[in-house]
Structure formats: C-alpha cells, structure tokens
mmCIF file of C-alpha atoms in Angstrom:
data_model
loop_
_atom_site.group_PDB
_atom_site.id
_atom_site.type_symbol
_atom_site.label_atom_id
_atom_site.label_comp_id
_atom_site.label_asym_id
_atom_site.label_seq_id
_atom_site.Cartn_x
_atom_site.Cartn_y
_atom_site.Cartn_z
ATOM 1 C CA UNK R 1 0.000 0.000 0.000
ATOM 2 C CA UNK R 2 1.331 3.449 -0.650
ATOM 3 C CA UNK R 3 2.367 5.660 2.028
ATOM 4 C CA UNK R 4 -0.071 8.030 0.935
ATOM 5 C CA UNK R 5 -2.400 5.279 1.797
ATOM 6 C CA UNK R 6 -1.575 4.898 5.574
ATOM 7 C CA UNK R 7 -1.238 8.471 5.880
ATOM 8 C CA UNK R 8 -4.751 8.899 4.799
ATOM 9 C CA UNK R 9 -6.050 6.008 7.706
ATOM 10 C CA UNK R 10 -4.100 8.174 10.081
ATOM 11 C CA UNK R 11 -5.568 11.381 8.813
ATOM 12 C CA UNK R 12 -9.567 9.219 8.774
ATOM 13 C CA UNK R 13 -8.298 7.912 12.699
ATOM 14 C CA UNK R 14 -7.858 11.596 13.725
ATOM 15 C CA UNK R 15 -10.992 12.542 12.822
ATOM 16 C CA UNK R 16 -12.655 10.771 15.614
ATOM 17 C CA UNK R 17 -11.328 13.574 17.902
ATOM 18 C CA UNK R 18 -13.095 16.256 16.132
ATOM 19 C CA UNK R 19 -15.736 17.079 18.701
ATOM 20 C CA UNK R 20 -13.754 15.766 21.906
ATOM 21 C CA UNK R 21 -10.079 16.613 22.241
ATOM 22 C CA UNK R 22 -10.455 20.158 23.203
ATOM 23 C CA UNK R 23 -8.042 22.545 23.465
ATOM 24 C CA UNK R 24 -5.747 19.735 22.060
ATOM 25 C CA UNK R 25 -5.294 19.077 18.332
ATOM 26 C CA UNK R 26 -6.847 16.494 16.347
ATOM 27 C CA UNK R 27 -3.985 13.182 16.153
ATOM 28 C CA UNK R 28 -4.568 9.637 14.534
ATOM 29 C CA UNK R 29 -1.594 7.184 14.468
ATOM 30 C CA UNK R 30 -1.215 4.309 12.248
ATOM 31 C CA UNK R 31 1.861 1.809 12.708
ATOM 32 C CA UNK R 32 2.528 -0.747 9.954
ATOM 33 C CA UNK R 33 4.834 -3.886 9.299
ATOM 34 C CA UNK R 34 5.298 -5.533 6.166
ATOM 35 C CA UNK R 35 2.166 -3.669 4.659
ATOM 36 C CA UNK R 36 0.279 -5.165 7.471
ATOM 37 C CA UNK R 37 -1.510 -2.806 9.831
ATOM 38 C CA UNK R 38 0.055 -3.852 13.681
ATOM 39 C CA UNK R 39 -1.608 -0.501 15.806
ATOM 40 C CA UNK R 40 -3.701 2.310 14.891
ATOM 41 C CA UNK R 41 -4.961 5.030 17.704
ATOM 42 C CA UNK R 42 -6.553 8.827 17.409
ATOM 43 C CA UNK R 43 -6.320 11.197 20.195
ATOM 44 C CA UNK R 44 -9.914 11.467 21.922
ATOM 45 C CA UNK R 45 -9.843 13.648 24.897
ATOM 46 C CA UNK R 46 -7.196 15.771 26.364
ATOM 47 C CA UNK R 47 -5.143 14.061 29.511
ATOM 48 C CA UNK R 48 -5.858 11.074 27.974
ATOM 49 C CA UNK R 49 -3.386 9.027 25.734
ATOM 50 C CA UNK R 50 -2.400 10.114 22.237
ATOM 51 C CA UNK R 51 -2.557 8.865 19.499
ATOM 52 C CA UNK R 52 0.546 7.563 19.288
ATOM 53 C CA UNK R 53 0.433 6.103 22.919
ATOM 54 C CA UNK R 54 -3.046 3.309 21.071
ATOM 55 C CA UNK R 55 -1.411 2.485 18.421
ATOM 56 C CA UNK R 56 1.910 1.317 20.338
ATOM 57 C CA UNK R 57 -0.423 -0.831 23.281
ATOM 58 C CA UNK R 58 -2.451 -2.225 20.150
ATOM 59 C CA UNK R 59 0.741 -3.061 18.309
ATOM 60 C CA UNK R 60 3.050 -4.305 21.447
ATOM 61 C CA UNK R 61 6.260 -6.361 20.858
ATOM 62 C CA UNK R 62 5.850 -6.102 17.246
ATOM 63 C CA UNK R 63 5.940 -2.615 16.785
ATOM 64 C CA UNK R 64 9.744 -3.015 17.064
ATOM 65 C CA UNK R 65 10.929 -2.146 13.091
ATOM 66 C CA UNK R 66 7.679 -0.561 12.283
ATOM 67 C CA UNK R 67 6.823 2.733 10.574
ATOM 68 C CA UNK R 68 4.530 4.852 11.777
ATOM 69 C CA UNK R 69 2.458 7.339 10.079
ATOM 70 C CA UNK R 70 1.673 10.326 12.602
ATOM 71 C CA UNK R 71 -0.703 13.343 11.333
ATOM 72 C CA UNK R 72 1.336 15.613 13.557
ATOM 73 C CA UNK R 73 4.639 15.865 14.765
ATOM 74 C CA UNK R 74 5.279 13.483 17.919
ATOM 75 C CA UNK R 75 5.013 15.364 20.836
ATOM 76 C CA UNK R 76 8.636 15.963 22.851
ATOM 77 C CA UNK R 77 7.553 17.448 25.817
ATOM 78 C CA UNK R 78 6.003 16.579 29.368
ATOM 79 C CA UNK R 79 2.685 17.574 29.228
ATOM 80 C CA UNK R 80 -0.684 15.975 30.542
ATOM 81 C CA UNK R 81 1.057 12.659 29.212
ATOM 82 C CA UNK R 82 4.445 11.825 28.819
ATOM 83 C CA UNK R 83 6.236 12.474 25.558
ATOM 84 C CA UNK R 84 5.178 10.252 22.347
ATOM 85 C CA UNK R 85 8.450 10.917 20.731
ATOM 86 C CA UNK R 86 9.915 9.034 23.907
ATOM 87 C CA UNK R 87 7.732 6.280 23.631
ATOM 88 C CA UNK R 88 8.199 5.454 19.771
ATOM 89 C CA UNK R 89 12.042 5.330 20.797
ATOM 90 C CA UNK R 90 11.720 2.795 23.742
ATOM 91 C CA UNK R 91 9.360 0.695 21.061
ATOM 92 C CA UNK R 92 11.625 0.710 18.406
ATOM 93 C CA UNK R 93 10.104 1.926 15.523
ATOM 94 C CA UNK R 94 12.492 2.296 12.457
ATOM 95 C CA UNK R 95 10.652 5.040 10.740
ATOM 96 C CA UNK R 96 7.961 7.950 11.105
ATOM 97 C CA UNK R 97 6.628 9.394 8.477
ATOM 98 C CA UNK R 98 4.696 12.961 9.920
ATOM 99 C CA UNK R 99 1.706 14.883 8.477
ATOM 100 C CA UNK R 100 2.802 18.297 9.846
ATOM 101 C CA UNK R 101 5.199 19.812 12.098
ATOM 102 C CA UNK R 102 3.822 20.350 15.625
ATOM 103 C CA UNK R 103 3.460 24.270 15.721
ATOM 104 C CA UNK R 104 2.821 24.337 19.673
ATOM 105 C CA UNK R 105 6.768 26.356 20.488
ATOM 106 C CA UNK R 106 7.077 23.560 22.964
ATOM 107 C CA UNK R 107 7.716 20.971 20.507
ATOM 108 C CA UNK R 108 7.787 22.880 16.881
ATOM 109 C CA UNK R 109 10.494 20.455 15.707
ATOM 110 C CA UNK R 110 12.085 19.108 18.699
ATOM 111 C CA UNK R 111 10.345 16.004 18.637
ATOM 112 C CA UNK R 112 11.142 14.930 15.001
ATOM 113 C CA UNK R 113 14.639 16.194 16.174
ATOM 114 C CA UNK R 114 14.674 13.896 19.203
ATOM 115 C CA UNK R 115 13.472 10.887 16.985
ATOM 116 C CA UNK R 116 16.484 11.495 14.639
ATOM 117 C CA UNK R 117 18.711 11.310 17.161
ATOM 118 C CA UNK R 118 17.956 7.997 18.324
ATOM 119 C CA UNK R 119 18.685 6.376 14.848
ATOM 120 C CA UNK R 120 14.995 7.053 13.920
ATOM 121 C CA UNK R 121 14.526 7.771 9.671
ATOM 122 C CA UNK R 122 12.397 10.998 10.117
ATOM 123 C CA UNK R 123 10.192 12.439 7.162
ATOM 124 C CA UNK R 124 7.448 15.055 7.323
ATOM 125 C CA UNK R 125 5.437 16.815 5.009
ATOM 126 C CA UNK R 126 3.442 13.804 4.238
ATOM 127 C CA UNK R 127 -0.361 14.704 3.415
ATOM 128 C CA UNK R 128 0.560 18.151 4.984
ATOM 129 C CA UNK R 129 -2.774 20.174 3.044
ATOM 130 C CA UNK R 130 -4.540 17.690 4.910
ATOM 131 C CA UNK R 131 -2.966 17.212 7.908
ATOM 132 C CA UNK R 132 -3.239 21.177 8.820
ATOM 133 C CA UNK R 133 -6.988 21.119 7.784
ATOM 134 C CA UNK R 134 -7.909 18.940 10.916
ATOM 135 C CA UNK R 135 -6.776 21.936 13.243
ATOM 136 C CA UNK R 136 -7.018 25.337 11.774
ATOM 137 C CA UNK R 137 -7.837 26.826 15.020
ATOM 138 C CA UNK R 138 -4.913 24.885 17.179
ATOM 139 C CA UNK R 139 -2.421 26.147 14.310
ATOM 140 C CA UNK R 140 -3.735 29.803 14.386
ATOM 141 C CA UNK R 141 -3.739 29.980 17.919
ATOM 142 C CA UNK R 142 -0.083 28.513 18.765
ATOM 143 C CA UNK R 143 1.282 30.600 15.837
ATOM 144 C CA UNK R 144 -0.529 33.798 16.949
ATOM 145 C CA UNK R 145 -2.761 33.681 19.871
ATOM 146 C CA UNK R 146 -5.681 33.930 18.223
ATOM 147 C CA UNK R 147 -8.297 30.554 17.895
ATOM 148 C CA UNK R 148 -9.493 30.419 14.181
ATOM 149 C CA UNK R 149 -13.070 32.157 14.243
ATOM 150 C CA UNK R 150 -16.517 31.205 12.253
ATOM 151 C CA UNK R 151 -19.282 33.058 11.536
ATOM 152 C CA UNK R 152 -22.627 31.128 10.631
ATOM 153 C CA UNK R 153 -25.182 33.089 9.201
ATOM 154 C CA UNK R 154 -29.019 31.862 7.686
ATOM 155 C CA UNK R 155 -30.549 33.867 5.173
ATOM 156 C CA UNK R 156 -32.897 34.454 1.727
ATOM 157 C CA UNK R 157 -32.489 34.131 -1.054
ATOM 158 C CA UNK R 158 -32.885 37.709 -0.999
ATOM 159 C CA UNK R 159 -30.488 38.414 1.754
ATOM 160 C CA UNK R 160 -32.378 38.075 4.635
ATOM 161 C CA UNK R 161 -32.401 36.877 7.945
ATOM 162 C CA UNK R 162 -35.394 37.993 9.650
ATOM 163 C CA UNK R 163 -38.721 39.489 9.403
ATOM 164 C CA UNK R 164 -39.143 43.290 10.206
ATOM 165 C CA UNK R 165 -40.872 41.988 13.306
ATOM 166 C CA UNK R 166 -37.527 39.591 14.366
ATOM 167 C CA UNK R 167 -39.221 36.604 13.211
ATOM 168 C CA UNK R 168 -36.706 33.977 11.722
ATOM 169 C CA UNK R 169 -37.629 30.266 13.180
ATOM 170 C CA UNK R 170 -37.051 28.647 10.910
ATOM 171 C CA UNK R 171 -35.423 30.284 7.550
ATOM 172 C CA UNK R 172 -33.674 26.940 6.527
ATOM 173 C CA UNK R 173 -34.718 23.213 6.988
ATOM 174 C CA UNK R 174 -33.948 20.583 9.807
ATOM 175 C CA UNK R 175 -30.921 19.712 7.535
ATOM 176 C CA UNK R 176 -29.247 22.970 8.051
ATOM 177 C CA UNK R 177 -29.851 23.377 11.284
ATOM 178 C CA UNK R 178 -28.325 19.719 12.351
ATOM 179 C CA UNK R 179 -25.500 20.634 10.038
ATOM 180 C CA UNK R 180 -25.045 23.957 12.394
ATOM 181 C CA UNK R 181 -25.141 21.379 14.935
ATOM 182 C CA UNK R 182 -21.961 20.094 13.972
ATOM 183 C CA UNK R 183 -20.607 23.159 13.956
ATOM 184 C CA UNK R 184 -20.968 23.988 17.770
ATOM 185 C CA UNK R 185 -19.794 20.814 18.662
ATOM 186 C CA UNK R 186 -16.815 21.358 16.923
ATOM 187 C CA UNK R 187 -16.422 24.447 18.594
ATOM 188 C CA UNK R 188 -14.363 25.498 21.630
ATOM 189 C CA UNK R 189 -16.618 28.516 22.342
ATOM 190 C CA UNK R 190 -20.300 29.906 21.075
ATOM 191 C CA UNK R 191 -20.091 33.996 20.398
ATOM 192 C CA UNK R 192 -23.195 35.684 20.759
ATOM 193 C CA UNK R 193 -24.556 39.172 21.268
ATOM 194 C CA UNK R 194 -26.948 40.377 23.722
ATOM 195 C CA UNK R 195 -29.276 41.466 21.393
ATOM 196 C CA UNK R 196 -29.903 38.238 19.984
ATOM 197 C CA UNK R 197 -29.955 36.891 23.285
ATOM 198 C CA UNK R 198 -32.901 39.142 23.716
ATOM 199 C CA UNK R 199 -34.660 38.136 20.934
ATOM 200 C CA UNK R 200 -34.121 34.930 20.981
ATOM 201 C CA UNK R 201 -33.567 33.437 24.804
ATOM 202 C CA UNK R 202 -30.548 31.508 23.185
ATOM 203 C CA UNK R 203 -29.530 28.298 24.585
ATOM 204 C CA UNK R 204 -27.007 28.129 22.498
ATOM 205 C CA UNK R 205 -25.928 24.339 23.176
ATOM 206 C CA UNK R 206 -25.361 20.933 21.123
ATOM 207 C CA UNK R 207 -28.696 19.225 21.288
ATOM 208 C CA UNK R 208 -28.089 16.827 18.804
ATOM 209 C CA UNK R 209 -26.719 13.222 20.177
ATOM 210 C CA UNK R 210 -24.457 12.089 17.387
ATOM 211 C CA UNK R 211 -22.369 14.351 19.267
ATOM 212 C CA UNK R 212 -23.586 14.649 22.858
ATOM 213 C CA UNK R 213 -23.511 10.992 23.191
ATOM 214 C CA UNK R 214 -19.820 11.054 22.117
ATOM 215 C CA UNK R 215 -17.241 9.581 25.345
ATOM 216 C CA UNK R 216 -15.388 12.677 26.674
ATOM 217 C CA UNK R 217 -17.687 15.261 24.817
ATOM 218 C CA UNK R 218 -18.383 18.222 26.884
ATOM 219 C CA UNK R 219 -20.735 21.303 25.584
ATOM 220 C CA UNK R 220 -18.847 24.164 24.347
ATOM 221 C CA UNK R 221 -18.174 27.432 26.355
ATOM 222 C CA UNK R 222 -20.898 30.242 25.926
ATOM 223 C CA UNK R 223 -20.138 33.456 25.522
ATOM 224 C CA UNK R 224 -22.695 36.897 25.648
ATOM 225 C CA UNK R 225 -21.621 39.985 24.415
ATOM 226 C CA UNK R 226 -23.372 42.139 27.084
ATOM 227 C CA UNK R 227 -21.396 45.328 27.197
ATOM 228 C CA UNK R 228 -24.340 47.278 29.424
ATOM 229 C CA UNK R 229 -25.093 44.492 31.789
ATOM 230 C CA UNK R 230 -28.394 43.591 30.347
ATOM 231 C CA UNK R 231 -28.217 40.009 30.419
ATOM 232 C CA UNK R 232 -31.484 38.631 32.525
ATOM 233 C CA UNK R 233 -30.267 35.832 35.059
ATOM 234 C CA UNK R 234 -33.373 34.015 34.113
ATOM 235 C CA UNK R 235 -32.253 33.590 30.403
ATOM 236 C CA UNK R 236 -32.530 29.777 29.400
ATOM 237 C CA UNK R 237 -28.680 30.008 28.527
ATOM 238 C CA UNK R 238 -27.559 29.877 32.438
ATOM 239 C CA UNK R 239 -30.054 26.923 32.572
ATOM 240 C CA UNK R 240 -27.770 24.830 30.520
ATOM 241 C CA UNK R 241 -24.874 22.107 31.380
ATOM 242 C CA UNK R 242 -21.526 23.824 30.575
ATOM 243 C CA UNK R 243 -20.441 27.423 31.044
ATOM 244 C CA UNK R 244 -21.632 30.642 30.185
ATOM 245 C CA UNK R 245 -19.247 34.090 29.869
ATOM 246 C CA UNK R 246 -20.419 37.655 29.865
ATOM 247 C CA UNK R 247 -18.264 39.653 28.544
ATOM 248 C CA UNK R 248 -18.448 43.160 29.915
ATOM 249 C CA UNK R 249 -16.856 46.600 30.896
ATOM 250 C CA UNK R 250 -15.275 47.068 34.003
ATOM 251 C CA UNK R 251 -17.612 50.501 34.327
ATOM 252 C CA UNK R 252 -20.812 48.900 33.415
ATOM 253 C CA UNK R 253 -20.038 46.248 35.915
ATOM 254 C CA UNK R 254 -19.411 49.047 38.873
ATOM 255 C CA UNK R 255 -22.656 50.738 37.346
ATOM 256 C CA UNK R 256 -24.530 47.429 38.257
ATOM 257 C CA UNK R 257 -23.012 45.515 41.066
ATOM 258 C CA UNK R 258 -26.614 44.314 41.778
ATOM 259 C CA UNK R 259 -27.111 43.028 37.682
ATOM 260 C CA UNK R 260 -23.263 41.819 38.165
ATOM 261 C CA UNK R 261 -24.381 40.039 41.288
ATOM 262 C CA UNK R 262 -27.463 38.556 39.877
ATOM 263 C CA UNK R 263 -25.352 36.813 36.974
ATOM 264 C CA UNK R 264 -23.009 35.514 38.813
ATOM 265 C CA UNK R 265 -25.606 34.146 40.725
ATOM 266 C CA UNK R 266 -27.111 32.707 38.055
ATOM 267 C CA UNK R 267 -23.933 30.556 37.294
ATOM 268 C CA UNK R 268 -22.440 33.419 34.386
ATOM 269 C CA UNK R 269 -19.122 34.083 34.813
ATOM 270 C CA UNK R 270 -17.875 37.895 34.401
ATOM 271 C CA UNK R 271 -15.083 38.838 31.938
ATOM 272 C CA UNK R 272 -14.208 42.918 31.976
ATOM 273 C CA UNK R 273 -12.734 43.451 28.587
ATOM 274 C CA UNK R 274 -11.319 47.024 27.517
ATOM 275 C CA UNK R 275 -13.720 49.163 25.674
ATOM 276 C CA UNK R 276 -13.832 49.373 21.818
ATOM 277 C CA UNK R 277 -12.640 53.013 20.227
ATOM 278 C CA UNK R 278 -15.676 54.101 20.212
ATOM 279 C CA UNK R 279 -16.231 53.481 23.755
ATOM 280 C CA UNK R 280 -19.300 52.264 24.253
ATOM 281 C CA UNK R 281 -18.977 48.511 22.559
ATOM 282 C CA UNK R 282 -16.384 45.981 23.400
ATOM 283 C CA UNK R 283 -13.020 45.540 22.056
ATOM 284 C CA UNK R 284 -13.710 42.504 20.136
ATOM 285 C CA UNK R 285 -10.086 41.970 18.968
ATOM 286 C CA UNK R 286 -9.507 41.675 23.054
ATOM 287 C CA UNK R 287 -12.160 39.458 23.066
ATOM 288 C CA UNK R 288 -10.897 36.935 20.694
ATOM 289 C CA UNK R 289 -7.316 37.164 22.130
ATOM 290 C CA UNK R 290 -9.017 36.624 25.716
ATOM 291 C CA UNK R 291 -10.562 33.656 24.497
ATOM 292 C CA UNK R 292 -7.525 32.248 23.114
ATOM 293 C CA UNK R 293 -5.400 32.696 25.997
ATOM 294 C CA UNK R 294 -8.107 30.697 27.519
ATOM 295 C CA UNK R 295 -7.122 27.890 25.073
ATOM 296 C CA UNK R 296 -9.998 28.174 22.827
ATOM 297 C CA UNK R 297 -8.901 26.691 19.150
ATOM 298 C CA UNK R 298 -11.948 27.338 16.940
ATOM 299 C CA UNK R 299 -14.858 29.895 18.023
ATOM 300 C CA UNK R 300 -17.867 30.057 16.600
ATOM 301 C CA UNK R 301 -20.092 33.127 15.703
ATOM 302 C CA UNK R 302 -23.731 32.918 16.019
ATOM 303 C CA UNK R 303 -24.917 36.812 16.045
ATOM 304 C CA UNK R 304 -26.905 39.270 14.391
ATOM 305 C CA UNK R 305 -26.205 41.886 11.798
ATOM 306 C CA UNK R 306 -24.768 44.378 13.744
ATOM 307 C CA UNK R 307 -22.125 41.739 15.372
ATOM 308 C CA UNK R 308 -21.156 40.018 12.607
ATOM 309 C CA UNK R 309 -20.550 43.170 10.193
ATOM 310 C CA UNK R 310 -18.317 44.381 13.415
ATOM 311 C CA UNK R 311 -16.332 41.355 13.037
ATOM 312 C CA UNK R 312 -16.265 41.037 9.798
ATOM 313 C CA UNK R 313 -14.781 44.596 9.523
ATOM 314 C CA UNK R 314 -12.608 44.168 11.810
ATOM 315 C CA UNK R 315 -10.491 41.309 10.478
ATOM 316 C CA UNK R 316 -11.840 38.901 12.716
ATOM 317 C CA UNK R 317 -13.819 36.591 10.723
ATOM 318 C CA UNK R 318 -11.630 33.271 9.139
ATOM 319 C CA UNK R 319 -14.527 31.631 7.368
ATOM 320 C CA UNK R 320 -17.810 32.555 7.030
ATOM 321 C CA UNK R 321 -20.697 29.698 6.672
ATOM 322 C CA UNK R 322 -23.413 31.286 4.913
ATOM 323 C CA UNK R 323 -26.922 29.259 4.649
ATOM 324 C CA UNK R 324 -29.370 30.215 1.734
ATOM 325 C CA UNK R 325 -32.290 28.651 2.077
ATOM 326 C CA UNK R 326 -34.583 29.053 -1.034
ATOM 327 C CA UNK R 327 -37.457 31.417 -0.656
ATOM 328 C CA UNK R 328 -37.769 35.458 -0.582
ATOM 329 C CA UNK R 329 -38.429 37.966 2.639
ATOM 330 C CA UNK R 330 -38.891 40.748 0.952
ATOM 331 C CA UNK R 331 -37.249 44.557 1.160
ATOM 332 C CA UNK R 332 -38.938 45.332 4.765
ATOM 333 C CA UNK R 333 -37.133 41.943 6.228
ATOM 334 C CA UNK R 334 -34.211 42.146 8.041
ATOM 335 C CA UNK R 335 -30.652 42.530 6.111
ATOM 336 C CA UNK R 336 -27.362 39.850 6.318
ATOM 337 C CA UNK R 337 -24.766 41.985 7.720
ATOM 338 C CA UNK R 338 -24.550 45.727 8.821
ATOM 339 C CA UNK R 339 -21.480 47.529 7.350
ATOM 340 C CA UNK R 340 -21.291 51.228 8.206
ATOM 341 C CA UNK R 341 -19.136 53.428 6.767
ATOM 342 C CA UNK R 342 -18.773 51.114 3.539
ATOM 343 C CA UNK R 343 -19.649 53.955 0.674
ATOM 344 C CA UNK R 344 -17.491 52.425 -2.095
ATOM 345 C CA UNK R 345 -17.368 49.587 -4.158
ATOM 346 C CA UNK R 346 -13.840 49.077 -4.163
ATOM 347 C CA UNK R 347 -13.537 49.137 -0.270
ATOM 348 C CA UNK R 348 -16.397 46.020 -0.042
ATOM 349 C CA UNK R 349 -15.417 43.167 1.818
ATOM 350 C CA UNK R 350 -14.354 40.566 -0.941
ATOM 351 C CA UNK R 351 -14.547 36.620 -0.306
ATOM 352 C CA UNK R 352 -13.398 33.899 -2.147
ATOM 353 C CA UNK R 353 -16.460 30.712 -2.064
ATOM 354 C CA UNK R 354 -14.283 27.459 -0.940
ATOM 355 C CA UNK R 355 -17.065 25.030 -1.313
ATOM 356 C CA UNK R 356 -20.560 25.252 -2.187
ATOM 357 C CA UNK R 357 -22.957 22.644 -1.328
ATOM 358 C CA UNK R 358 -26.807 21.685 -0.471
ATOM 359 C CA UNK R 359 -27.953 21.050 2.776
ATOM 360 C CA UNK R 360 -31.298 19.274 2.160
ATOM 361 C CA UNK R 361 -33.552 22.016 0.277
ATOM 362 C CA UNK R 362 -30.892 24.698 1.558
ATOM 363 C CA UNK R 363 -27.298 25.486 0.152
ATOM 364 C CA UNK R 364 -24.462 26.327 2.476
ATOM 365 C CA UNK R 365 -21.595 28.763 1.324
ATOM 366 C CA UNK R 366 -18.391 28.484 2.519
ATOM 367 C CA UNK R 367 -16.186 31.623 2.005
ATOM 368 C CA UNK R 368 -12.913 32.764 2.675
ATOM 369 C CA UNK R 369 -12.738 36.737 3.446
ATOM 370 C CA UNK R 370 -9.630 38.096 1.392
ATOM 371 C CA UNK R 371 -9.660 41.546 1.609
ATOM 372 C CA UNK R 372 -10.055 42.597 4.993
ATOM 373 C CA UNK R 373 -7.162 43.864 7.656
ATOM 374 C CA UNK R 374 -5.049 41.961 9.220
ATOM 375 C CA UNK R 375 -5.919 41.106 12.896
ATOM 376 C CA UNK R 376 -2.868 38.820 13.585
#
C-alpha cells in the first residue's frame, strides 16, 4: 500500500477527535509492518493518551521495526502525558513518516529532532494540506494567539435573515440546522450578542446526540456579548450544562453591582474586557485574544447583523458559513450583515467561495474573506 495510503487512515483515525479533544489538536496514528496494519490510535480527549500512545499498546512487541504514520509531529515534551516521541524510541520503531510539524513552540520540531537522534529515519510533510486542515484553530492559535473564528449566518435568497418583526424560526430546513449542529460541537466557544440573546432566549448548546452521546464530549463554552449588563439571570442560557461568559466593561459592571451580582448568581461568569474606540462597545479583537489565551482553538459566531458586520470589519472573521435557504423575505425583512461606513465599491469586503454545497432544500456557502485587515 502506498504511504499516501496509511497516511490517509491516520488522517480518517484523527478525525474521531473532532468534537472531543479540546483545546488539544486532532492526532490519529497508524503503525505498519510488512504492509500489514500492527496498531492504529486517534487522540480522543485531552489528559488522555495520544494517538501515538493506542497504536503502540495495540501493536506491542511487534511494533519493534515498524513505521509509523503520525498526522502531527510526535510530541517531545512533558505535558498531561508523557512524551510520544519518547515512547516510539523505547518501542523501536524504524521510521515515522509525519503529516505536519507540531506548531505548539514547545515541541515545533524538537520532537522529530529527538526521533532522529535515536537512529529514527524521520520524514514530514506527508499529506501536509490535509494534515493542517484537521486543526485550523490549534495552528492559528499557537502561531498567533488567536483561535481560528466562524461566523454562521441563515438567510434568503434575498439576503435576509429575519422578518421586520424579528421573526426567523425557521429560515432553513432541519438539515441545516443539524449541520449547524456540527458546527458547535466542533467548537471550543459559542459567540453571541446580547441582542440576539434578547430576541431569541438563546440556549445556544449541542442538542443533537451524534455528538452529545460522544465519550469525553463536553458542551462548548458560551459566551454573551453584554457590554451594558443587560443580560437577565433568568435567560434559558444559564439553565444549561456547561459554562456561560459575559463579557463586559469594568464601568458597566461598577454601574450594576446588583445586575453583576445577579449573573453571577445565576452561574455566568464575568469577563471585563477594555472598551472598543468608540467606547461604548467591546473591544472585540480583546475578546478573541481573551478567548484564546483561555485555550480556545476554533470559536464560533452565532450573532446578528450588527455583530457580525463588526467582526467582519474588523479582520476577525476566518470563514464565514453562509446558509441560503430558497425562498424570498422581501425589502422590509431584516438585512445579512450591517457595514457602516462602507460607501465604495472598491472598499467592499471581498470573499473567495471554498465550497458550495446543499444542505437538504438549503445550500451552504463556505467563504474565505480576502480583503479585509489583518488582525494577527
């Protein structure tokens, strides 16, 4: 079989962690003898072994002389777990053949290093397109800071995503909505603004049990935008399982220590961010980094208009999921995104579509934004 071949098991193994190994990256391991399969593992849960860790107790004695085929560089480093670079030594593998190089700064190298070293025939690069795709937000944030950020928005043909009234249950079909699903659960964090949280009494939680039934899963952080403290403690959101953040300013907070109180009450945890230029709003940009620094990979946006044209504007936004379903609101319905201060053509946020697709009667949009600033 070519090495391609076991690369791509590997890659397939690795997948299994995609809901589950928060804030650690996505791993499968696949060791192999005489074209013949020994041990295969994929990272599940963090604290818990890696990849590389299954595949070795699967393949025992015989692992001695193997290759294996590793999506990501072997870790070198005492972590949770004990290093995997250590471990494929002490087996006796006689090659590894790597997806990517580990970008964390506490390995980035030094564990295909440590493997060449011991004797080991080292070669990375293997799949590497498709070994990055599987963590776009742990990449971003060890390189930068920042966890890799999507917006999801649901709209008309037309453009729309709500009724002049604010009625929008449901614009797209069951489809869409369990593909959304997916979404959160892939997601380290749920971004949402208080104004939708008004409108809506978002729960903002994975409901659906393909994922919720998953061993290790746990429900992804929630996160209000409430910059004036106007959050009510009875919102279904606090009656959830997982954790809810309100992100804040420190003088709205002093303004309300009763609200503040109530919250925290309620089970919300507080975050006081800085204040965005304009000084009423929240620096968003401090937001995200917050978040990361929290060790959030991948965030999701789930907000209205207003929100998600202030991200977008910003720099924020890494992909944007846009769901059409097919039918019209009309000119008095609500509009996709708000963009002040956009008066030109030529200064319009451009985005390059990287897949296009239907989603039962809907079609979902992938895009790319190119032309926005830099918020590294």
């Amino acid at each position: 079989m070519p090495r391609t071949e076991y690369m791509a098991k590997a890659l397939q193994l690795a997948r299994q962690g995609l809901y589950t190994t928060r804030p650690n990256p996505r791993v499968g391991c696949v060791l192999v003898k005489n074209d013949r399969i020994l041990g295969a593992g994929a990272h599940l849960k963090a604290g818990e072994p890696h990849a590389e860790i299954h595949a070795l107790r699967q393949a025992g004695a015989e692992a001695a002389g193997a290759d294996a085929y590793v999506t990501l560089e072997p870790c070198s480093h005492q972590g949770r777990t004990p290093p995997c670079a250590d471990a494929l030594i002490k087996a006796g593998v006689k090659r590894v053949f790597v997806g990517m190089q580990d970008p964390n700064p506490q390995v980035a190298g030094r564990g295909l290093a440590r493997l060449q070293a011991a004797g080991i025939e080292v070669e990375s690069g293997l799949l590497e397109e498709a070994a990055q795709a599987l963590n776009p937000g742990f990449i971003r944030r060890m390189q930068s800071g920042r966890p890799w950020l999507v917006a999801k928005q649901a709209a008309s043909l037309d453009g729309r995503t709500a009724m002049a009234s604010g009625e929008s249950q449901w614009i797209t079909g069951p489809e869409a909505r369990a593909d959304v699903q997916e979404l959160r659960a892939a997601s380290c964090a749920i971004i949402t603004g208080i104004e939708s949280l008004l409108t809506d009494n978002s729960r903002l939680t994975v409901r659906d049990e393909r994922f919720t039934g998953l061993p290790g899963f746990t429900q992804p952080l929630r996160v209000v935008l409430d910059s004036q403290l106007r959050c009510p403690p009875s919102a279904e959101i606090f009656q959830q399982a997982g954790s809810t953040l309100v992100a804040t300013l420190q003088a709205s907070r002093d303004r309300k220590p009763e609200e503040a109180a109530a919250l925290e009450a309620a089970g919300a945890e507080l975050m006081l961010l800085p204040a965005a230029p304009c000084g009423q709003r929240l620096d968003l940009e401090a937001l995200v980094k917050a978040l990361g620094a929290r060790e959030c990979n991948q965030l999701m946006l789930e907000a209205g208009s207003q929100l998600t044209g202030a991200f977008l504007q910003q720099g924020l936004i890494d992909e944007l999921r846009l769901y059409l379903a097919p039918r019209f609101l009309g000119s008095a319905a609500r509009g996709l995104l708000e963009l002040p201060g956009l008066n030109k053509l030529a200064a319009a946020p451009e985005l390059e579509v990287t897949e296009v697709r239907a989603v039962g009667k809907d079609w979902r949009f992938q895009l790319k934004p190119l032309n926005q600033p830099s918020a590294q």
